Short mmCIF file of C-alpha atoms and ligand atoms in Angstrom, two decimals:
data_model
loop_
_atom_site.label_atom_id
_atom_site.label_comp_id
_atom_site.label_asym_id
_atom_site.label_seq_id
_atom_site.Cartn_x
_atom_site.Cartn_y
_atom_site.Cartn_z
CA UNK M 1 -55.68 261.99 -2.69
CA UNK M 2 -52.47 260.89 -2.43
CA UNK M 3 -51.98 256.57 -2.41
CA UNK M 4 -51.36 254.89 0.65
CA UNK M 5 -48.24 252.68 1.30
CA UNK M 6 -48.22 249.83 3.21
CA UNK M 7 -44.99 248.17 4.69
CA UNK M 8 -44.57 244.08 4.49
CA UNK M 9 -42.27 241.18 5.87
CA UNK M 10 -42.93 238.00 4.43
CA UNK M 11 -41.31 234.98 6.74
CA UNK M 12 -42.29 231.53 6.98
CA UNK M 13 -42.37 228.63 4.02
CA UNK M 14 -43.45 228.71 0.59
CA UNK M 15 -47.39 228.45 1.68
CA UNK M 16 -46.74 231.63 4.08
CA UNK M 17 -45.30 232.97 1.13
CA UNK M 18 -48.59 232.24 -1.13
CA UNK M 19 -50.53 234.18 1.35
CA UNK M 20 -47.65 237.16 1.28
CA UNK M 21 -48.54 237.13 -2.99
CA UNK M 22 -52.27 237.15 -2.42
CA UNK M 23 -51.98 240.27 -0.05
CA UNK M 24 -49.95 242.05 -1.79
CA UNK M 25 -51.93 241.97 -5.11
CA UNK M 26 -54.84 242.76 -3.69
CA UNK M 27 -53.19 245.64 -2.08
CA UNK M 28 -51.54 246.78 -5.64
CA UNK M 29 -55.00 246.39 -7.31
CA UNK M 30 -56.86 248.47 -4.95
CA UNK M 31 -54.39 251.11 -5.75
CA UNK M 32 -52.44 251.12 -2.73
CA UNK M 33 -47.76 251.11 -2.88
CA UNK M 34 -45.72 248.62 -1.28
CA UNK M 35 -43.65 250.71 1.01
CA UNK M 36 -39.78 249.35 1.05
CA UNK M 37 -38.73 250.33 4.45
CA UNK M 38 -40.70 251.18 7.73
CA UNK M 39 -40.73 255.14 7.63
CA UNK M 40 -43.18 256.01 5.02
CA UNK M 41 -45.63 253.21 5.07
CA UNK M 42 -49.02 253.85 6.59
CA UNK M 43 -49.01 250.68 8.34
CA UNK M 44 -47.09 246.74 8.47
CA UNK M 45 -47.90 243.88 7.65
CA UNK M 46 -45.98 241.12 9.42
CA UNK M 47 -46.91 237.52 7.62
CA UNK M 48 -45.45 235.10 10.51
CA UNK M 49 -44.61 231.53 10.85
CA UNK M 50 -45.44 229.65 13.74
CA UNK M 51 -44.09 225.71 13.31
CA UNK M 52 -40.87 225.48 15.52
CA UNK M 53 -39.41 228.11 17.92
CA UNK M 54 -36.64 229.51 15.94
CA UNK M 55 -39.57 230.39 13.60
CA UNK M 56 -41.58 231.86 16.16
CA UNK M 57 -38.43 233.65 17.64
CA UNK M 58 -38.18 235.11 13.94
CA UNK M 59 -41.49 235.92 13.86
CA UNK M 60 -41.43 237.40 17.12
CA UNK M 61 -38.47 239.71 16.40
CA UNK M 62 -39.85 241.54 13.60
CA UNK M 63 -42.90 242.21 15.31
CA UNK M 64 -40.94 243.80 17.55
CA UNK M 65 -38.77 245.61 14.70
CA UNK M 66 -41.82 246.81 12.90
CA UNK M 67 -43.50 248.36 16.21
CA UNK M 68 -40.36 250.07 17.28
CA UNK M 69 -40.14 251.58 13.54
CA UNK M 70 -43.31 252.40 12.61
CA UNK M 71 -45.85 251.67 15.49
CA UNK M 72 -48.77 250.81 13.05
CA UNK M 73 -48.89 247.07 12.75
CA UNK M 74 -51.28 244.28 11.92
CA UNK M 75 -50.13 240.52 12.47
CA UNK M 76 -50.75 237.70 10.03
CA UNK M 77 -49.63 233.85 9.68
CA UNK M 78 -49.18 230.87 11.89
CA UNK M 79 -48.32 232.52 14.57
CA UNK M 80 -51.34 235.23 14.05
CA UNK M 81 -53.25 232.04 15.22
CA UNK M 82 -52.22 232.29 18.73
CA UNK M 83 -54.50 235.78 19.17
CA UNK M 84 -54.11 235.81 22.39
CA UNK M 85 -50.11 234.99 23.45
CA UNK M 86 -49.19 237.82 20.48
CA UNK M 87 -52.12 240.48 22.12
CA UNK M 88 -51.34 239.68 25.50
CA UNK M 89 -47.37 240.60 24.27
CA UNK M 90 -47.80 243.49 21.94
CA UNK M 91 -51.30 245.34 22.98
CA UNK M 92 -50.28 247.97 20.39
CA UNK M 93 -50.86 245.37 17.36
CA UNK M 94 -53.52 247.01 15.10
CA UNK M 95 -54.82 243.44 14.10
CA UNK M 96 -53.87 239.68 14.40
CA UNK M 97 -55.34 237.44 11.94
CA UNK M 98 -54.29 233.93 11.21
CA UNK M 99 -53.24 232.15 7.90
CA UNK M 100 -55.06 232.23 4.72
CA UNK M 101 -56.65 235.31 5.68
CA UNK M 102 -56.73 237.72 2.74
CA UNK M 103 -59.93 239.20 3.58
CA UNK M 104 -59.46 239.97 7.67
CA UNK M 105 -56.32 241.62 6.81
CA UNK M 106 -57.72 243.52 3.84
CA UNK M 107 -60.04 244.67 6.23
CA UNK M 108 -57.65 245.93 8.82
CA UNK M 109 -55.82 247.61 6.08
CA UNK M 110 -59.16 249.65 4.91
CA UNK M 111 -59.88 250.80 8.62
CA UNK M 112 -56.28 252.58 9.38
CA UNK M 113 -55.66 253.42 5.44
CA UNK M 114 -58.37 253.39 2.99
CA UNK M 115 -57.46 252.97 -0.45
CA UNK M 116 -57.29 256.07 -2.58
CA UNK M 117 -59.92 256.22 -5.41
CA UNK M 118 -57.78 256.18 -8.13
CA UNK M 119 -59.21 256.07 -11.77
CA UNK M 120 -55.78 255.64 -13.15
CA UNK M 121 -54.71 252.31 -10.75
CA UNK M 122 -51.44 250.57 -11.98
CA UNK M 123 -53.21 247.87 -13.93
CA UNK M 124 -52.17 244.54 -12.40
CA UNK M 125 -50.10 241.87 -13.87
CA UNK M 126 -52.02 238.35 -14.30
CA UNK M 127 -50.02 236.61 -12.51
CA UNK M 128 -50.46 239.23 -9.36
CA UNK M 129 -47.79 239.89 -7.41
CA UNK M 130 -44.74 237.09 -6.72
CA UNK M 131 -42.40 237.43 -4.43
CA UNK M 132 -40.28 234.64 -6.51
CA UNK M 133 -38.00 235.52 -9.15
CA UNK M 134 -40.28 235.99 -12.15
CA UNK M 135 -39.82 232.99 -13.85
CA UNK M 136 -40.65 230.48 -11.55
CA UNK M 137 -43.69 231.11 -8.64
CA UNK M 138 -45.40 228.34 -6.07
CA UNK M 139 -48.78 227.30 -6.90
CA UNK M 140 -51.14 226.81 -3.48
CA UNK M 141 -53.79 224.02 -4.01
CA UNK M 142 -55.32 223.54 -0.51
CA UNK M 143 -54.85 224.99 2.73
CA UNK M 144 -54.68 223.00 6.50
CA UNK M 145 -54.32 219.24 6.81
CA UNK M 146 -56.47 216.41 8.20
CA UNK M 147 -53.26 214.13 9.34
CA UNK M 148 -52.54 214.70 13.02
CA UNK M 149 -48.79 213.93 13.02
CA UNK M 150 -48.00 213.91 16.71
CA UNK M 151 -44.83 216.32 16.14
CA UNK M 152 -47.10 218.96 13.87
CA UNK M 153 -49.28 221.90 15.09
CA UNK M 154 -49.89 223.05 11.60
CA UNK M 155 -53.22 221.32 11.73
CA UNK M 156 -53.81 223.59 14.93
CA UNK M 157 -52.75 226.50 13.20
CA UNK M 158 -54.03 225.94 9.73
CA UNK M 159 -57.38 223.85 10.13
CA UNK M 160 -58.75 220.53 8.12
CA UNK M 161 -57.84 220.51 4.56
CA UNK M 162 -59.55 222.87 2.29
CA UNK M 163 -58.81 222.67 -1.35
CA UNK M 164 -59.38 225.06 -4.15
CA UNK M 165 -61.93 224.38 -6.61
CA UNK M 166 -59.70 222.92 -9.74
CA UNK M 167 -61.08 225.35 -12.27
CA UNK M 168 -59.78 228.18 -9.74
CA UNK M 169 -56.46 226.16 -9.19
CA UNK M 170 -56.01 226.33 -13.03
CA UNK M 171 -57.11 229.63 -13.96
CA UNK M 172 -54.02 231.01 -11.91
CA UNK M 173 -51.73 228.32 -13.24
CA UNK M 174 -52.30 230.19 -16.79
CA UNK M 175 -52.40 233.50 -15.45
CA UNK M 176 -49.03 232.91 -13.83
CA UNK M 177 -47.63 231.09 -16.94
CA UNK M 178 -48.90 233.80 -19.31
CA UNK M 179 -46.78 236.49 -17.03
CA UNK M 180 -43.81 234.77 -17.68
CA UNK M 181 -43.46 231.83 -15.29
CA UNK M 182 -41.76 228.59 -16.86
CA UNK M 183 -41.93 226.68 -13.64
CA UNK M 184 -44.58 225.80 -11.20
CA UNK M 185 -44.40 224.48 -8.10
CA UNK M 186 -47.07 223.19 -6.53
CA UNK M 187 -47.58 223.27 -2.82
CA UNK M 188 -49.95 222.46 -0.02
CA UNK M 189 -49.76 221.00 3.51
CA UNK M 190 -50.48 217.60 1.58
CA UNK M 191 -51.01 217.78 -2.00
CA UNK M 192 -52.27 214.31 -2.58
CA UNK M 193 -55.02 214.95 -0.32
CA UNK M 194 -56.49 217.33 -3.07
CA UNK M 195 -60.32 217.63 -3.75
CA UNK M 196 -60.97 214.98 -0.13
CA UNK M 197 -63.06 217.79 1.11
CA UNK M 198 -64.90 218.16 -2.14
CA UNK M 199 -65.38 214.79 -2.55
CA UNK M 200 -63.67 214.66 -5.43
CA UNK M 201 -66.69 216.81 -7.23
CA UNK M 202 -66.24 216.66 -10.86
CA UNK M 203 -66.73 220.51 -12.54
CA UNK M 204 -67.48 221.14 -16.34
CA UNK M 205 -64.46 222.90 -17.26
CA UNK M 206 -63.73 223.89 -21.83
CA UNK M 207 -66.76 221.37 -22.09
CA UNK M 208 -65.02 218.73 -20.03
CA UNK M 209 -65.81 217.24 -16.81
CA UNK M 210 -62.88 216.93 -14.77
CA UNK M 211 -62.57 216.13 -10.65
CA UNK M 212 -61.26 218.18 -8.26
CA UNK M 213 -58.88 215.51 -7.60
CA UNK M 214 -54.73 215.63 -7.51
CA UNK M 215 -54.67 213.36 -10.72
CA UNK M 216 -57.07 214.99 -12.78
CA UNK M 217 -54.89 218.43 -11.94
CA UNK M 218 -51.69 217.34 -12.54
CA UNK M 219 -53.08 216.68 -15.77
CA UNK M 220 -54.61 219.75 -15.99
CA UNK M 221 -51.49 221.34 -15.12
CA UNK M 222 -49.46 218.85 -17.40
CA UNK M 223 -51.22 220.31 -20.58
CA UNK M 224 -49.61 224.04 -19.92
CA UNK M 225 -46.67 225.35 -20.96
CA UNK M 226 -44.07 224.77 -17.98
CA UNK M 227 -42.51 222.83 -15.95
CA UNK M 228 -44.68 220.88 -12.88
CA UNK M 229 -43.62 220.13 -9.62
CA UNK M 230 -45.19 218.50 -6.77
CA UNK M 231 -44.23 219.30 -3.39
CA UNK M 232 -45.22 217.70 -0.09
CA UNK M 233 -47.04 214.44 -0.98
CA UNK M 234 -48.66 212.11 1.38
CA UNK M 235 -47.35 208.90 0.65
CA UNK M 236 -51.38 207.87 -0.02
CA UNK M 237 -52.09 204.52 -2.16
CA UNK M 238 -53.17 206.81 -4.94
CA UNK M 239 -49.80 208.87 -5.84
CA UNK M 240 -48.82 205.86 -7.71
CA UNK M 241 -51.51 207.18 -10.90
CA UNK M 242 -49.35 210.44 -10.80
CA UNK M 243 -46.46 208.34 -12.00
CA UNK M 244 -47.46 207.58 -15.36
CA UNK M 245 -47.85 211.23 -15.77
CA UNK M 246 -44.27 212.04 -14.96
CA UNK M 247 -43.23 209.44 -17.41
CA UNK M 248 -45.21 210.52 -20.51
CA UNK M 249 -43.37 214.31 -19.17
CA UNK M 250 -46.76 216.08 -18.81
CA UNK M 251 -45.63 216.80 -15.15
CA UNK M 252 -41.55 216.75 -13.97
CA UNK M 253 -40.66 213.50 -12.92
CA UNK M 254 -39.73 214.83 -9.08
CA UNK M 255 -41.63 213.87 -6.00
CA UNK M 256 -41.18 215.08 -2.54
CA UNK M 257 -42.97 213.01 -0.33
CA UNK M 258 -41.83 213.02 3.23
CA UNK M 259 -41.63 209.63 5.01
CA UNK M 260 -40.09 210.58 8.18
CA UNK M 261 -39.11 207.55 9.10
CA UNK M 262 -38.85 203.89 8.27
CA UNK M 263 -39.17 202.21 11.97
CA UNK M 264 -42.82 201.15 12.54
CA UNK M 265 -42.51 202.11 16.81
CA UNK M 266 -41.55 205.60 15.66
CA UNK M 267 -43.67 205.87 12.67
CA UNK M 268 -47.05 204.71 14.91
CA UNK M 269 -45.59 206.87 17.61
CA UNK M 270 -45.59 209.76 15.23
CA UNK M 271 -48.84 208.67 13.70
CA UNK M 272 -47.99 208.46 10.30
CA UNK M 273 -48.18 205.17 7.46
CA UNK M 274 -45.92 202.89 8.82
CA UNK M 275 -45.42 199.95 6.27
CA UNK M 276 -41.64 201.15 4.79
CA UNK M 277 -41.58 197.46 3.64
CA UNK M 278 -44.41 198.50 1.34
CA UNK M 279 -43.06 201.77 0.55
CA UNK M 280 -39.58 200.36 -0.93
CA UNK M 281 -41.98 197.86 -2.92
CA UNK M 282 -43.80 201.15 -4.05
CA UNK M 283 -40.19 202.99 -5.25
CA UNK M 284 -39.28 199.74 -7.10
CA UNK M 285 -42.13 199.89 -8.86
CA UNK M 286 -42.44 204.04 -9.45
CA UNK M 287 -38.56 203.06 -10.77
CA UNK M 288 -40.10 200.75 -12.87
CA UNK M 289 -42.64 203.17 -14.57
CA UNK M 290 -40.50 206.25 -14.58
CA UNK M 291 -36.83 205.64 -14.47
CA UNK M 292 -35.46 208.99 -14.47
CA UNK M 293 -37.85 209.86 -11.10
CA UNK M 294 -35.86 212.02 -8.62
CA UNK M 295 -37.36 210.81 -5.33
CA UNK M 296 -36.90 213.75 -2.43
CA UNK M 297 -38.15 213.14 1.29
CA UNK M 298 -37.52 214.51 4.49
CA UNK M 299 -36.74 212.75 8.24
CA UNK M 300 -37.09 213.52 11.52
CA UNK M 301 -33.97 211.49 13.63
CA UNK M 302 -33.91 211.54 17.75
CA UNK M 303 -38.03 211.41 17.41
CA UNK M 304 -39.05 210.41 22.09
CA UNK M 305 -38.67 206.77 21.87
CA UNK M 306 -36.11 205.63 19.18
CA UNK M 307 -33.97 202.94 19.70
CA UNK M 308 -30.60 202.73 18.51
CA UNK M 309 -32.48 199.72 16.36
CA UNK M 310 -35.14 201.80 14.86
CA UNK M 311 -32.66 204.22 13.53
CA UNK M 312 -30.45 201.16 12.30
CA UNK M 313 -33.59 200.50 10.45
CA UNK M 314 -34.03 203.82 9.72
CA UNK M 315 -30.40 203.84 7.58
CA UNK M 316 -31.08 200.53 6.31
CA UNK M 317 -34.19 201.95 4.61
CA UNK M 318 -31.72 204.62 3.27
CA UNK M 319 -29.58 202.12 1.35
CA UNK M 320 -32.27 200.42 0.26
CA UNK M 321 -34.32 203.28 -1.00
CA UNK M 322 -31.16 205.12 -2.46
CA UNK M 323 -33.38 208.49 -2.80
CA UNK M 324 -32.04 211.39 -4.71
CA UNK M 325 -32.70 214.27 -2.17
CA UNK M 326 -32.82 213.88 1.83
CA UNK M 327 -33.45 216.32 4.28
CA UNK M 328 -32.97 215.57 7.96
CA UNK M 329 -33.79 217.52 10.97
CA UNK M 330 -32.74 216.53 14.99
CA UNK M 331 -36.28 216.32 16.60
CA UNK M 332 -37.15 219.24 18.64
CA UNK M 333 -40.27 220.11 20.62
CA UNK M 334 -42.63 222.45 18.86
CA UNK M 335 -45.00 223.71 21.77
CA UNK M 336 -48.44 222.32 21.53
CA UNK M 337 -47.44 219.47 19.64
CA UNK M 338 -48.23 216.00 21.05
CA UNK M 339 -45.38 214.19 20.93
CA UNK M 340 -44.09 216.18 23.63
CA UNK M 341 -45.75 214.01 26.08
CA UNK M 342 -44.01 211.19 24.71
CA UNK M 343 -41.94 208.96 27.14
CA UNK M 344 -38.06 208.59 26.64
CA UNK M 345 -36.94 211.82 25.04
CA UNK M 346 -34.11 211.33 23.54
CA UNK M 347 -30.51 213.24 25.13
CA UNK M 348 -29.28 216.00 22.71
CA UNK M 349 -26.12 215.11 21.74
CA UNK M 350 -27.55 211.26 20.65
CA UNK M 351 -30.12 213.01 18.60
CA UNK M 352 -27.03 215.26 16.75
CA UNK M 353 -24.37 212.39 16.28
CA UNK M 354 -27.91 210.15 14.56
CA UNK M 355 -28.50 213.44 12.46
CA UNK M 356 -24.46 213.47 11.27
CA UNK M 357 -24.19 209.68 11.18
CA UNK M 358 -27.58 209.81 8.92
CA UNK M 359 -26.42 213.02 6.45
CA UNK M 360 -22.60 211.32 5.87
CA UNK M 361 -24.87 208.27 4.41
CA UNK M 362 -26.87 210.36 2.56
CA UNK M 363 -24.09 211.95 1.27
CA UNK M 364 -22.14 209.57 0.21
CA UNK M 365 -25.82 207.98 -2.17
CA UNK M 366 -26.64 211.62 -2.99
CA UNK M 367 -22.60 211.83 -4.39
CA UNK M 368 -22.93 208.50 -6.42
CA UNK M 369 -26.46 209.59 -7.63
CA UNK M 370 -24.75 212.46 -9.32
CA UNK M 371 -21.77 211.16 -10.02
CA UNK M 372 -24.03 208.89 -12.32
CA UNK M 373 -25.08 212.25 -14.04
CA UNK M 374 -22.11 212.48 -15.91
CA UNK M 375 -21.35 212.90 -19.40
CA UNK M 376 -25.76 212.72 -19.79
CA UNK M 377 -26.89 216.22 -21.30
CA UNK M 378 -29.99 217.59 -19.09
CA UNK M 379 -32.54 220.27 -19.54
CA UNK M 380 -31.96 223.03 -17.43
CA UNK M 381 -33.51 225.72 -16.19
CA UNK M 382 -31.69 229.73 -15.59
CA UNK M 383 -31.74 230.81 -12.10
CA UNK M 384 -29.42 233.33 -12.95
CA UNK M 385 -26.36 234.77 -15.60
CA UNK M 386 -23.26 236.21 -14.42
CA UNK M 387 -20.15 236.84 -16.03
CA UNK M 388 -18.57 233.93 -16.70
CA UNK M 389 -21.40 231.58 -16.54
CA UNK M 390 -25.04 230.86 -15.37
CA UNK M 391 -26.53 228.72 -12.37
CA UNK M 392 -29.78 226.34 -13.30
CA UNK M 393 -31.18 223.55 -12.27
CA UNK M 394 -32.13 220.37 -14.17
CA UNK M 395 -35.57 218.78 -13.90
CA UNK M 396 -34.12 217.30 -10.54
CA UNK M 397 -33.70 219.83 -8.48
CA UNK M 398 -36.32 222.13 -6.76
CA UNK M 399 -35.72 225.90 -5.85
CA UNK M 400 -34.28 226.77 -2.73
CA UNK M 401 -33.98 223.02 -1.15
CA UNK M 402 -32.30 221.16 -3.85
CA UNK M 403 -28.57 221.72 -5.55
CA UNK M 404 -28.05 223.28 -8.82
CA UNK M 405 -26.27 223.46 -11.91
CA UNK M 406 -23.02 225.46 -12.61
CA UNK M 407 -22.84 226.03 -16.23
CA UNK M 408 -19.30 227.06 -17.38
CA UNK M 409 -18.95 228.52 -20.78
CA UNK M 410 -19.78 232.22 -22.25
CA UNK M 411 -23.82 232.91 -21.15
CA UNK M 412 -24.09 236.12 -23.54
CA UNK M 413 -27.71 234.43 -25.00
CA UNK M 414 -29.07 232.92 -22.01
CA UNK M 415 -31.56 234.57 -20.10
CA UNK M 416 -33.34 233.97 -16.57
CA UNK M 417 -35.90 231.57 -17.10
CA UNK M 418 -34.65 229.75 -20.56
CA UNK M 419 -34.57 225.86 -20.27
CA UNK M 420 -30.97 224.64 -22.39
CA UNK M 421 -29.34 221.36 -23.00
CA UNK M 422 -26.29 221.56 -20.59
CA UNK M 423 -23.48 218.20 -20.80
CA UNK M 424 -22.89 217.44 -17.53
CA UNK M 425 -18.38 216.98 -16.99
CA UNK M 426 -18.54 217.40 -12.99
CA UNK M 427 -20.39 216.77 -9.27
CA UNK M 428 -20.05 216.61 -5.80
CA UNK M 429 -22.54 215.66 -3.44
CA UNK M 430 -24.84 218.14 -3.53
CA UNK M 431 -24.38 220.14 -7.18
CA UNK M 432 -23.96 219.46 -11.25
CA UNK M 433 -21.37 221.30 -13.61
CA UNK M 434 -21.31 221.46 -17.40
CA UNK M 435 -21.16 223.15 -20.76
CA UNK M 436 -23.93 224.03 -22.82
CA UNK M 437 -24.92 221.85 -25.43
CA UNK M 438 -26.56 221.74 -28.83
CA UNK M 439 -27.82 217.99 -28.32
S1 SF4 B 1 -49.27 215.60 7.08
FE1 SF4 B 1 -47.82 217.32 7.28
S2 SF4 B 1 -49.06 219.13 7.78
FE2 SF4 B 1 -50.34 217.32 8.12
S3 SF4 B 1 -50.12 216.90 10.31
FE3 SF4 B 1 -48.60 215.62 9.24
S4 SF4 B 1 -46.70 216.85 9.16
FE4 SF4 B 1 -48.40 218.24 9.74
#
């Protein structure tokens, strides 16, 4: 019996992309192939995304594609989640399952296709299947949220917070890292939240007791052979014991924890922590503990209801803070989302001229914060070697959001995934350039 092939587009962010990993290992362990085009697979998978409407409009087109191309589809992802918009638009879709759902697409799979009993299966790496280059791959700790930020459906879509038990969590952290990953990024809708739902159980893991908690994995983590990340943390009380551990370099000294905003109207209005007097105490003192911390956050400007004096506040929090990495987005309306019954939306082209007078100031901190980079030698990471030099990034800068390093200089010896010393002679606002370096 010949194997079965299966089709799949991957869209949506780096938990999406999780998902996209488990399916497709699964799908390579039970023997079936990963089809690259539309024409020979048995069926598609579409993994969707389903936070704001270019997303959806994404999402929506390559439903659309895969139907027209093959016919045999079955729906997955955020946007899976609204059943009965996507069957009530495409009543040909095999199956429509929302995130997280390994098993109900599995499932689907079987029914149309089912796998080939194959005694000689292509034995599976241990790291499954990444979709990331093969030296770095993201890490998923917990799934859903139990915030209710007033712009955000993903609780809608995703659910309460559920966490993986630790001892799982770490298994495929040395999996991955025995497969050839050197970096690990670790993601979640909230990653500080970790191990809330499990109340924190502790586990007996090698003969020691550890807590499904985010400080007892980081350590975990921070005992393996690679780099540690931490994406998207709550700014919760408790992150402040994970700083220690970036300054004793057991995890990387990077955190990207979105504030949003700094104005308390906007922040209640958006129901998130709204002390940022508090928070710049809190960066003083993470500064204090770790000085080489690269702080990255993300903001929302033009958010119903701000005042030209919230978003003054909202740049002088900027200059105060002097963070490393900003990303900024002009508020938009993500149906279902309850700030959209907000009063005093705010007029498009105020929201855009906030966004451009709020990236020119981040620019111009984010151009001194590497201009203060040069002449210090960094570790850095390959990305990739080409003919007259390599591209990395240093400890500061995360995959795919953050800049990177040029390095100049003949790369013969470097390969994808190496960490070097590279002397840092040049930067602009965004990226670093420099020379290898013994030292
Ligand atoms: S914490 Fe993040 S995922 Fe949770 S509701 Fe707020 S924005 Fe959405």
């Amino acid at each position: 019996m010949s194997k079965s092939s299966v089709g799949f587009v991957s869209l949506g962010c780096p938990k999406a992309l999780v998902d996209s990993e488990q399916i497709l290992s699964e799908l390579r362990a039970e023997g079936y192939s990963i089809s690259p085009g539309y024409e020979n697979a048995d069926v598609v998978v579409v993994n969707t995304c389903g936070f704001i409407n270019d997303a959806i409009a994404e999402s929506l087109d390559a439903i659309e594609e895969a139907l027209n191309e093959n016919g045999k589809v079955i729906v997955t992802g955020c946007l899976g989640a609204k059943d009965p918009l996507l069957m009530e638009r495409f009543p040909t879709l095999l199956a429509v399952t929302g995130p997280h759902a390994k098993r109900e697409v599995m499932r689907a799979i079987h029914q149309i296709c089912p796998p080939a009993h194959d005694p000689y299966v292509d034995l599976l790496p241990p790291g499954g299947i990444k979709l990331t280059p093969r030296h770095y791959a993201y890490l998923k700790i917990s799934e859903g949220c139990n915030h209710r930020c007033t712009f955000c459906i993903i609780p809608d879509l995703r659910g309460d917070l559920i966490s993986r038990p630790i001892g799982e969590v770490l298994r495929e952290a040395e999996d991955l890292i025995s497969a050839g990953v050197k970096e690990l990024l670790v993601v979640s809708q909230d990653t500080s939240a970790y191990g809330i739902d499990l109340r924190y159980k502790p586990e007996l893991l090698d003969s020691k007791m550890v807590r499904n908690h985010i400080q007892d994995l980081a350590l975990g983590l921070g005992q393996l052979d690679a780099w540690i990340r931490l994406h998207y943390v709550y700014p919760y009380p408790h992150v402040d014991a994970l700083i220690p551990l970036m300054a004793d370099g057991l995890i990387l000294p990077y955190l990207d924890i979105p504030f949003q905003h700094a104005s308390r109207n906007v922040l209640k209005a958006m129901k998130r922590p709204a002390h940022a007097e508090k928070v710049l105490k809190r960066i003083e003192k993470w500064r204090k503990v770790c000085p080489d911390i690269t702080l990255r956050s993300t903001f929302i400007v033009g958010f119903p209801g701000e005042t030209e004096k919230d978003f003054q506040t909202l740049l002088d929090f900027l200059d105060e803070a002097q963070l490393d990495r900003v990303g900024c987005f002009a508020y938009s309306p993500v149906e279902g989302a309850k700030a959209n019954a907000l009063p005093d939306p705010i007029d498009e082209t105020v929201k855009q001229s906030r966004l451009e007078t709020f990236m020119d100031r981040q620019a111009q901190i984010s151009t001194a914060k590497l201009q203060a980079k040069i002449g210090r030698t960094l570790d850095v990471i390959i990305d990739e070697v080409g003919e007259n030099g390599a591209i990395g990034r240093s400890k500061a800068d995360a995959p795919e959001i953050d800049g990177v390093v040029h390095i100049l200089g003949k790369p013969e010896s470097m390969q994808n995934g190496e960490i070097i010393k590279v002397r840092i002679e040049a930067a602009d606002a965004h990226d670093l350039q420099g020379v290898p370096s013994k030292s």
